Amino acid sequence: MPQITNPILPGFNPDPSILRVGDDYYIATSTFEWFPGVQIHHSKDLANWELITRPLNRKTQLDMRGDPDSCGVWAPCLTHDGEKFWLVYTDVKRKDGSFKDAHNYIVWADKIEGPWSDPIYTNSSGFDPSLFHDDDGKKYFVNMTWDHRVRPLLFSGIVIQEFDPVAEKLVGPITNIYKGTDLKLVEGPHIYKRNGWYYLLTAEGGTAYDHACTFARSRTLTGEYETHPDKHILTSKDAPLAAIQRAGHGDLVETPDGKTYLVHLGGRPTTQERRCVLGRETSIQEAYWGDDDWLYVKNGPVPSLHVEVPGTRDKEKYWAEQRYTFENGLHKDFQWLRTPETDRIFSTENGKLRLFGRESIGSWFEQALVARRQTHFSYDAETVVDFHATNERTMAGLTAYYSRYNFFYLAVTAHADGQRELLLMSSEMSWPDGKLRFPAEPVQIPNEGKVKLALTIRGRALQFFYALEGQDLQPIGPVFDASILSDECGGHQAHGSFTGAFVGVAAHDLNGTASPADFDYFVYRPQHDPSDRYEVDSLVGKA
């Protein structure tokens, strides 16, 4: 059987939930504050995956305006009951501090492409919900619970309650079935049934470098659940030189010929500070059932970089340049922040991507920022913008973006006297006062005409470029440290930033007049990098 190199979904694709229907595999991953909500990828061979839909794509399903960074859609669970697809998810409205405001919902569809239903609200007692379909036809809703008192635990256990699909609500008693191990922070529950056992797969240890997949089982659905003799079936917490770190939050799938695989999140740090610029990605591990009816990860618990799967990856597609034009609308690779009211922030009616300047970059409510994931450690990006800036409060350009705390932005703007200029902005977590920085002198440009904007990232080195019409690109500003566009520098504590680096275009109008900016195209060009084990596998354990 051929081998692939992990991850199978590179770039920001955490909290995978996997499902097989016939010969088709699907993985749903978290999208947090990026709209539309939930990414669903499809595969026939577990090696090659294609993004086919983001099901939460309208206001009745999801409105994240005001959701802080790394809130929004957490940990979806995708299942099929033989008739319908079911998707459960959390919309987190607050996560920092003692309280969590985490609202859980269920949607369903006859086909994976949709249309998906309006949501059924279930509860707000915790996050990471899942739906279990028992073989007697009953359905059960499972989620972790949050105890702000920390009495005795902040993550106070996994609870289960029956879901009535006819009444469209949870019914019956709520039972706490598992409180986890001494690693604590139990979350991410999925239930399976096999050989008369109910199995519970959870995540523990937080989503940073102590993360783990913990397994337990019971003869009855509501417990008592016995923890696996090895406790954690997958973790990198005791293997700091493993290529895949932060391994945890998994889900199981069986192939038609009876093989079992575990998909899980993990990160690939490439700096001595252990920063994962590509965020938490989805990897896959082969697993097997022992004679004791326990599941084991092959060569585990440390995740393997190379894994045998039925298919062979198309590496040419991974390294191919992506040139996006807008005659047929916005390409599926792109997302935007929080708002379901897309006509207020962009349009493609004229064959270009027109952004309408809204609130400032970093706004948690309504800003015109359209971007795609960074999926390679090194790449080039390029666009051409036509923007008539009127003063310093109007701007449009190219951005490398993680969150309101961490971004780099090269914008066409104007001075207070109306003279157009190029302005480079940096919002780095490392600045002690947290204020915006202007690390280069502004460059005056003609008041009319298009401007080409570009950037290159080579590992942790980021350089911006610009060119006026008829001219060659030239660098602007210093070389930045691109590694701050990472979970580890996302503006929160160790377990508090959950997304990944994006690159894209933006427009902002602090006057409130929605100034339009037109972008002709967008190019994302991967560059080979020795840090990327898709290409070089001999660097395991090196900083």
PDB file of C-alpha atoms in Angstrom, residues 179-398:
ATOM      1  CA  LYS A 179     -14.536  13.179  33.578  1.00  0.00           C
ATOM      2  CA  GLY A 180     -11.275  12.378  31.840  1.00  0.00           C
ATOM      3  CA  THR A 181      -7.855  11.509  33.211  1.00  0.00           C
ATOM      4  CA  ASP A 182      -5.215  13.346  35.210  1.00  0.00           C
ATOM      5  CA  LEU A 183      -4.223  15.180  31.998  1.00  0.00           C
ATOM      6  CA  LYS A 184      -7.520  17.106  32.391  1.00  0.00           C
ATOM      7  CA  LEU A 185      -9.293  19.498  30.007  1.00  0.00           C
ATOM      8  CA  VAL A 186     -11.447  16.691  28.577  1.00  0.00           C
ATOM      9  CA  GLU A 187     -13.277  17.732  25.378  1.00  0.00           C
ATOM     10  CA  GLY A 188     -13.871  16.690  21.742  1.00  0.00           C
ATOM     11  CA  PRO A 189     -16.074  13.624  22.432  1.00  0.00           C
ATOM     12  CA  HIS A 190     -17.081  11.050  19.804  1.00  0.00           C
ATOM     13  CA  ILE A 191     -18.978   7.811  20.582  1.00  0.00           C
ATOM     14  CA  TYR A 192     -18.769   4.548  18.580  1.00  0.00           C
ATOM     15  CA  LYS A 193     -20.300   1.093  19.042  1.00  0.00           C
ATOM     16  CA  ARG A 194     -18.453  -2.149  18.303  1.00  0.00           C
ATOM     17  CA  ASN A 195     -18.718  -5.741  19.562  1.00  0.00           C
ATOM     18  CA  GLY A 196     -21.153  -4.787  22.302  1.00  0.00           C
ATOM     19  CA  TRP A 197     -18.941  -1.973  23.602  1.00  0.00           C
ATOM     20  CA  TYR A 198     -19.580   1.761  23.538  1.00  0.00           C
ATOM     21  CA  TYR A 199     -16.311   3.563  22.915  1.00  0.00           C
ATOM     22  CA  LEU A 200     -15.633   7.193  23.787  1.00  0.00           C
ATOM     23  CA  LEU A 201     -12.815   9.079  22.085  1.00  0.00           C
ATOM     24  CA  THR A 202     -11.946  12.414  23.689  1.00  0.00           C
ATOM     25  CA  ALA A 203      -9.275  15.102  23.528  1.00  0.00           C
ATOM     26  CA  GLU A 204      -7.328  16.146  26.611  1.00  0.00           C
ATOM     27  CA  GLY A 205      -4.478  18.367  27.692  1.00  0.00           C
ATOM     28  CA  GLY A 206      -5.512  21.504  25.828  1.00  0.00           C
ATOM     29  CA  THR A 207      -4.769  22.142  22.197  1.00  0.00           C
ATOM     30  CA  ALA A 208      -1.124  23.189  22.659  1.00  0.00           C
ATOM     31  CA  TYR A 209       1.855  20.900  23.180  1.00  0.00           C
ATOM     32  CA  ASP A 210       0.258  18.608  25.807  1.00  0.00           C
ATOM     33  CA  HIS A 211      -2.650  17.648  23.560  1.00  0.00           C
ATOM     34  CA  ALA A 212      -3.751  14.001  23.358  1.00  0.00           C
ATOM     35  CA  CYS A 213      -6.439  11.571  22.208  1.00  0.00           C
ATOM     36  CA  THR A 214      -7.814   9.595  25.165  1.00  0.00           C
ATOM     37  CA  PHE A 215      -9.927   6.447  24.719  1.00  0.00           C
ATOM     38  CA  ALA A 216     -12.481   4.834  27.046  1.00  0.00           C
ATOM     39  CA  ARG A 217     -15.262   2.219  26.850  1.00  0.00           C
ATOM     40  CA  SER A 218     -18.392   0.969  28.567  1.00  0.00           C
ATOM     41  CA  ARG A 219     -20.929  -1.812  28.126  1.00  0.00           C
ATOM     42  CA  THR A 220     -23.704   0.770  28.464  1.00  0.00           C
ATOM     43  CA  LEU A 221     -24.121   4.105  26.721  1.00  0.00           C
ATOM     44  CA  THR A 222     -24.279   6.142  29.908  1.00  0.00           C
ATOM     45  CA  GLY A 223     -21.300   4.460  31.542  1.00  0.00           C
ATOM     46  CA  GLU A 224     -19.340   3.881  33.679  1.00  0.00           C
ATOM     47  CA  TYR A 225     -16.516   4.339  31.140  1.00  0.00           C
ATOM     48  CA  GLU A 226     -13.175   2.624  31.693  1.00  0.00           C
ATOM     49  CA  THR A 227     -10.063   4.415  30.405  1.00  0.00           C
ATOM     50  CA  HIS A 228      -7.775   2.693  27.892  1.00  0.00           C
ATOM     51  CA  PRO A 229      -4.872   0.782  29.517  1.00  0.00           C
ATOM     52  CA  ASP A 230      -2.440   3.123  27.723  1.00  0.00           C
ATOM     53  CA  LYS A 231      -4.641   6.100  28.615  1.00  0.00           C
ATOM     54  CA  HIS A 232      -3.737   8.179  25.537  1.00  0.00           C
ATOM     55  CA  ILE A 233      -3.783   6.407  22.184  1.00  0.00           C
ATOM     56  CA  LEU A 234      -2.210   9.395  20.403  1.00  0.00           C
ATOM     57  CA  THR A 235      -0.042  12.234  21.700  1.00  0.00           C
ATOM     58  CA  SER A 236       3.224  14.082  21.034  1.00  0.00           C
ATOM     59  CA  LYS A 237       3.454  15.520  24.533  1.00  0.00           C
ATOM     60  CA  ASP A 238       6.386  13.294  25.505  1.00  0.00           C
ATOM     61  CA  ALA A 239       8.099  13.453  22.099  1.00  0.00           C
ATOM     62  CA  PRO A 240       9.304  17.050  21.589  1.00  0.00           C
ATOM     63  CA  LEU A 241      11.294  16.136  18.474  1.00  0.00           C
ATOM     64  CA  ALA A 242       8.393  14.490  16.643  1.00  0.00           C
ATOM     65  CA  ALA A 243       7.593  16.147  13.311  1.00  0.00           C
ATOM     66  CA  ILE A 244       3.922  16.478  14.248  1.00  0.00           C
ATOM     67  CA  GLN A 245       3.298  18.236  17.539  1.00  0.00           C
ATOM     68  CA  ARG A 246       0.107  19.206  19.415  1.00  0.00           C
ATOM     69  CA  ALA A 247      -1.488  15.909  18.293  1.00  0.00           C
ATOM     70  CA  GLY A 248      -4.998  15.292  19.569  1.00  0.00           C
ATOM     71  CA  HIS A 249      -8.733  15.825  18.948  1.00  0.00           C
ATOM     72  CA  GLY A 250      -9.402  12.881  16.669  1.00  0.00           C
ATOM     73  CA  ASP A 251     -12.131  10.823  15.021  1.00  0.00           C
ATOM     74  CA  LEU A 252     -12.284   7.275  13.631  1.00  0.00           C
ATOM     75  CA  VAL A 253     -13.284   5.807  10.271  1.00  0.00           C
ATOM     76  CA  GLU A 254     -13.296   2.319   8.780  1.00  0.00           C
ATOM     77  CA  THR A 255     -12.484   1.554   5.152  1.00  0.00           C
ATOM     78  CA  PRO A 256     -14.698  -0.816   3.136  1.00  0.00           C
ATOM     79  CA  ASP A 257     -12.141  -3.588   3.678  1.00  0.00           C
ATOM     80  CA  GLY A 258     -12.188  -3.160   7.450  1.00  0.00           C
ATOM     81  CA  LYS A 259      -9.086  -1.067   8.131  1.00  0.00           C
ATOM     82  CA  THR A 260      -9.379   1.580  10.840  1.00  0.00           C
ATOM     83  CA  TYR A 261      -7.899   5.068  10.629  1.00  0.00           C
ATOM     84  CA  LEU A 262      -7.702   7.915  13.114  1.00  0.00           C
ATOM     85  CA  VAL A 263      -7.715  11.496  11.852  1.00  0.00           C
ATOM     86  CA  HIS A 264      -6.484  14.136  14.265  1.00  0.00           C
ATOM     87  CA  LEU A 265      -5.208  17.665  14.482  1.00  0.00           C
ATOM     88  CA  GLY A 266      -1.528  18.489  14.809  1.00  0.00           C
ATOM     89  CA  GLY A 267       0.910  21.315  14.209  1.00  0.00           C
ATOM     90  CA  ARG A 268       4.299  21.522  12.515  1.00  0.00           C
ATOM     91  CA  PRO A 269       6.564  23.977  14.362  1.00  0.00           C
ATOM     92  CA  THR A 270       9.427  25.252  12.212  1.00  0.00           C
ATOM     93  CA  THR A 271      11.183  27.697  14.529  1.00  0.00           C
ATOM     94  CA  GLN A 272      13.167  27.341  17.723  1.00  0.00           C
ATOM     95  CA  GLU A 273      10.272  29.068  19.504  1.00  0.00           C
ATOM     96  CA  ARG A 274       8.016  26.192  18.325  1.00  0.00           C
ATOM     97  CA  ARG A 275       5.619  28.341  16.292  1.00  0.00           C
ATOM     98  CA  CYS A 276       3.080  26.693  13.992  1.00  0.00           C
ATOM     99  CA  VAL A 277       2.384  29.274  11.286  1.00  0.00           C
ATOM    100  CA  LEU A 278       0.135  26.885   9.374  1.00  0.00           C
ATOM    101  CA  GLY A 279      -1.988  26.432  12.464  1.00  0.00           C
ATOM    102  CA  ARG A 280      -3.503  23.112  13.455  1.00  0.00           C
ATOM    103  CA  GLU A 281      -3.711  20.791  10.463  1.00  0.00           C
ATOM    104  CA  THR A 282      -5.397  17.435   9.869  1.00  0.00           C
ATOM    105  CA  SER A 283      -3.264  14.277   9.825  1.00  0.00           C
ATOM    106  CA  ILE A 284      -4.153  10.600   9.616  1.00  0.00           C
ATOM    107  CA  GLN A 285      -2.885   7.478  11.411  1.00  0.00           C
ATOM    108  CA  GLU A 286      -3.466   3.796  10.826  1.00  0.00           C
ATOM    109  CA  ALA A 287      -5.005   2.051  13.836  1.00  0.00           C
ATOM    110  CA  TYR A 288      -5.980  -1.506  14.716  1.00  0.00           C
ATOM    111  CA  TRP A 289      -8.167  -3.357  17.186  1.00  0.00           C
ATOM    112  CA  GLY A 290      -6.353  -5.665  19.593  1.00  0.00           C
ATOM    113  CA  ASP A 291      -7.543  -9.012  20.888  1.00  0.00           C
ATOM    114  CA  ASP A 292      -8.560  -7.164  24.043  1.00  0.00           C
ATOM    115  CA  ASP A 293     -11.104  -5.091  22.076  1.00  0.00           C
ATOM    116  CA  TRP A 294      -9.055  -1.917  22.574  1.00  0.00           C
ATOM    117  CA  LEU A 295      -7.957   0.352  19.742  1.00  0.00           C
ATOM    118  CA  TYR A 296      -4.258   1.066  19.209  1.00  0.00           C
ATOM    119  CA  VAL A 297      -2.522   3.484  16.847  1.00  0.00           C
ATOM    120  CA  LYS A 298       0.079   1.755  14.703  1.00  0.00           C
ATOM    121  CA  ASN A 299       3.553   2.764  15.927  1.00  0.00           C
ATOM    122  CA  GLY A 300       1.809   5.039  18.438  1.00  0.00           C
ATOM    123  CA  PRO A 301       1.130   6.872  20.555  1.00  0.00           C
ATOM    124  CA  VAL A 302       3.461   9.360  18.815  1.00  0.00           C
ATOM    125  CA  PRO A 303       1.935  10.270  15.435  1.00  0.00           C
ATOM    126  CA  SER A 304       3.708   8.968  12.347  1.00  0.00           C
ATOM    127  CA  LEU A 305       4.844  11.320   9.614  1.00  0.00           C
ATOM    128  CA  HIS A 306       4.422   8.625   6.950  1.00  0.00           C
ATOM    129  CA  VAL A 307       1.269   6.506   6.831  1.00  0.00           C
ATOM    130  CA  GLU A 308      -0.015   3.841   4.438  1.00  0.00           C
ATOM    131  CA  VAL A 309      -3.384   4.685   2.883  1.00  0.00           C
ATOM    132  CA  PRO A 310      -5.197   3.347  -0.193  1.00  0.00           C
ATOM    133  CA  GLY A 311      -4.258   6.296  -2.435  1.00  0.00           C
ATOM    134  CA  THR A 312      -1.216   8.201  -3.683  1.00  0.00           C
ATOM    135  CA  ARG A 313      -1.075  11.967  -3.264  1.00  0.00           C
ATOM    136  CA  ASP A 314      -0.990  14.231  -6.304  1.00  0.00           C
ATOM    137  CA  LYS A 315       2.076  16.295  -5.363  1.00  0.00           C
ATOM    138  CA  GLU A 316       1.959  18.377  -8.535  1.00  0.00           C
ATOM    139  CA  LYS A 317      -1.409  19.759  -7.486  1.00  0.00           C
ATOM    140  CA  TYR A 318      -0.035  20.665  -4.063  1.00  0.00           C
ATOM    141  CA  TRP A 319       2.821  22.687  -5.574  1.00  0.00           C
ATOM    142  CA  ALA A 320       0.832  24.270  -8.423  1.00  0.00           C
ATOM    143  CA  GLU A 321       0.479  28.039  -8.698  1.00  0.00           C
ATOM    144  CA  GLN A 322      -3.049  29.250  -8.024  1.00  0.00           C
ATOM    145  CA  ARG A 323      -4.103  32.229 -10.135  1.00  0.00           C
ATOM    146  CA  TYR A 324      -7.534  33.481  -9.147  1.00  0.00           C
ATOM    147  CA  THR A 325      -9.714  35.676 -11.318  1.00  0.00           C
ATOM    148  CA  PHE A 326     -13.236  36.756 -10.537  1.00  0.00           C
ATOM    149  CA  GLU A 327     -15.305  36.488 -13.725  1.00  0.00           C
ATOM    150  CA  ASN A 328     -17.128  33.493 -12.233  1.00  0.00           C
ATOM    151  CA  GLY A 329     -17.390  34.782  -8.703  1.00  0.00           C
ATOM    152  CA  LEU A 330     -15.203  34.247  -5.666  1.00  0.00           C
ATOM    153  CA  HIS A 331     -13.176  31.021  -5.672  1.00  0.00           C
ATOM    154  CA  LYS A 332     -13.973  28.521  -2.923  1.00  0.00           C
ATOM    155  CA  ASP A 333     -10.465  28.849  -1.460  1.00  0.00           C
ATOM    156  CA  PHE A 334     -11.384  32.283  -0.092  1.00  0.00           C
ATOM    157  CA  GLN A 335     -13.182  33.194   3.099  1.00  0.00           C
ATOM    158  CA  TRP A 336     -13.936  36.408   4.921  1.00  0.00           C
ATOM    159  CA  LEU A 337     -14.459  37.424   8.527  1.00  0.00           C
ATOM    160  CA  ARG A 338     -17.663  36.926  10.523  1.00  0.00           C
ATOM    161  CA  THR A 339     -20.404  38.583   8.479  1.00  0.00           C
ATOM    162  CA  PRO A 340     -23.067  36.711   6.484  1.00  0.00           C
ATOM    163  CA  GLU A 341     -24.052  39.929   4.662  1.00  0.00           C
ATOM    164  CA  THR A 342     -21.567  39.550   1.842  1.00  0.00           C
ATOM    165  CA  ASP A 343     -23.028  42.221  -0.430  1.00  0.00           C
ATOM    166  CA  ARG A 344     -21.936  44.821   2.110  1.00  0.00           C
ATOM    167  CA  ILE A 345     -18.262  43.854   1.867  1.00  0.00           C
ATOM    168  CA  PHE A 346     -17.611  42.510  -1.652  1.00  0.00           C
ATOM    169  CA  SER A 347     -18.921  42.004  -5.166  1.00  0.00           C
ATOM    170  CA  THR A 348     -17.631  40.258  -8.299  1.00  0.00           C
ATOM    171  CA  GLU A 349     -20.247  41.606 -10.710  1.00  0.00           C
ATOM    172  CA  ASN A 350     -17.765  43.507 -12.878  1.00  0.00           C
ATOM    173  CA  GLY A 351     -15.359  40.571 -13.262  1.00  0.00           C
ATOM    174  CA  LYS A 352     -13.097  41.978 -10.576  1.00  0.00           C
ATOM    175  CA  LEU A 353     -13.164  41.554  -6.825  1.00  0.00           C
ATOM    176  CA  ARG A 354     -14.617  44.809  -5.536  1.00  0.00           C
ATOM    177  CA  LEU A 355     -14.270  45.372  -1.810  1.00  0.00           C
ATOM    178  CA  PHE A 356     -16.327  48.024  -0.056  1.00  0.00           C
ATOM    179  CA  GLY A 357     -14.297  49.639   2.687  1.00  0.00           C
ATOM    180  CA  ARG A 358     -15.879  49.098   6.081  1.00  0.00           C
ATOM    181  CA  GLU A 359     -14.459  49.024   9.605  1.00  0.00           C
ATOM    182  CA  SER A 360     -10.773  48.928  10.516  1.00  0.00           C
ATOM    183  CA  ILE A 361      -8.545  45.928  10.017  1.00  0.00           C
ATOM    184  CA  GLY A 362      -8.951  43.744  13.079  1.00  0.00           C
ATOM    185  CA  SER A 363     -12.601  44.692  13.619  1.00  0.00           C
ATOM    186  CA  TRP A 364     -14.712  41.944  15.169  1.00  0.00           C
ATOM    187  CA  PHE A 365     -17.857  43.156  13.421  1.00  0.00           C
ATOM    188  CA  GLU A 366     -17.695  44.169   9.765  1.00  0.00           C
ATOM    189  CA  GLN A 367     -14.524  44.526   7.749  1.00  0.00           C
ATOM    190  CA  ALA A 368     -13.850  43.852   4.077  1.00  0.00           C
ATOM    191  CA  LEU A 369     -11.023  41.322   4.217  1.00  0.00           C
ATOM    192  CA  VAL A 370     -11.069  38.367   1.813  1.00  0.00           C
ATOM    193  CA  ALA A 371      -8.256  35.837   2.097  1.00  0.00           C
ATOM    194  CA  ARG A 372      -7.127  32.255   1.635  1.00  0.00           C
ATOM    195  CA  ARG A 373      -5.183  29.982   3.954  1.00  0.00           C
ATOM    196  CA  GLN A 374      -1.422  29.809   3.937  1.00  0.00           C
ATOM    197  CA  THR A 375      -0.814  26.131   3.181  1.00  0.00           C
ATOM    198  CA  HIS A 376       2.936  26.203   2.468  1.00  0.00           C
ATOM    199  CA  PHE A 377       5.829  27.418   4.583  1.00  0.00           C
ATOM    200  CA  SER A 378       7.105  29.535   1.685  1.00  0.00           C
ATOM    201  CA  TYR A 379       5.074  31.230  -1.026  1.00  0.00           C
ATOM    202  CA  ASP A 380       4.583  34.359  -3.165  1.00  0.00           C
ATOM    203  CA  ALA A 381       1.371  36.376  -3.341  1.00  0.00           C
ATOM    204  CA  GLU A 382       0.470  39.121  -5.799  1.00  0.00           C
ATOM    205  CA  THR A 383      -2.467  41.319  -6.744  1.00  0.00           C
ATOM    206  CA  VAL A 384      -3.283  44.535  -8.629  1.00  0.00           C
ATOM    207  CA  VAL A 385      -5.499  47.115  -6.960  1.00  0.00           C
ATOM    208  CA  ASP A 386      -7.309  50.141  -8.340  1.00  0.00           C
ATOM    209  CA  PHE A 387      -8.263  52.402  -5.447  1.00  0.00           C
ATOM    210  CA  HIS A 388      -8.932  56.116  -5.224  1.00  0.00           C
ATOM    211  CA  ALA A 389      -7.947  56.968  -1.675  1.00  0.00           C
ATOM    212  CA  THR A 390      -9.175  60.330  -0.415  1.00  0.00           C
ATOM    213  CA  ASN A 391      -7.429  60.650   2.939  1.00  0.00           C
ATOM    214  CA  GLU A 392      -5.669  58.692   5.667  1.00  0.00           C
ATOM    215  CA  ARG A 393      -8.890  56.940   6.737  1.00  0.00           C
ATOM    216  CA  THR A 394      -9.343  55.150   3.400  1.00  0.00           C
ATOM    217  CA  MET A 395      -7.045  52.267   2.485  1.00  0.00           C
ATOM    218  CA  ALA A 396      -6.935  49.066   0.453  1.00  0.00           C
ATOM    219  CA  GLY A 397      -4.245  46.530  -0.256  1.00  0.00           C
ATOM    220  CA  LEU A 398      -2.520  43.237   0.506  1.00  0.00           C
TER     221      LEU A 398
END
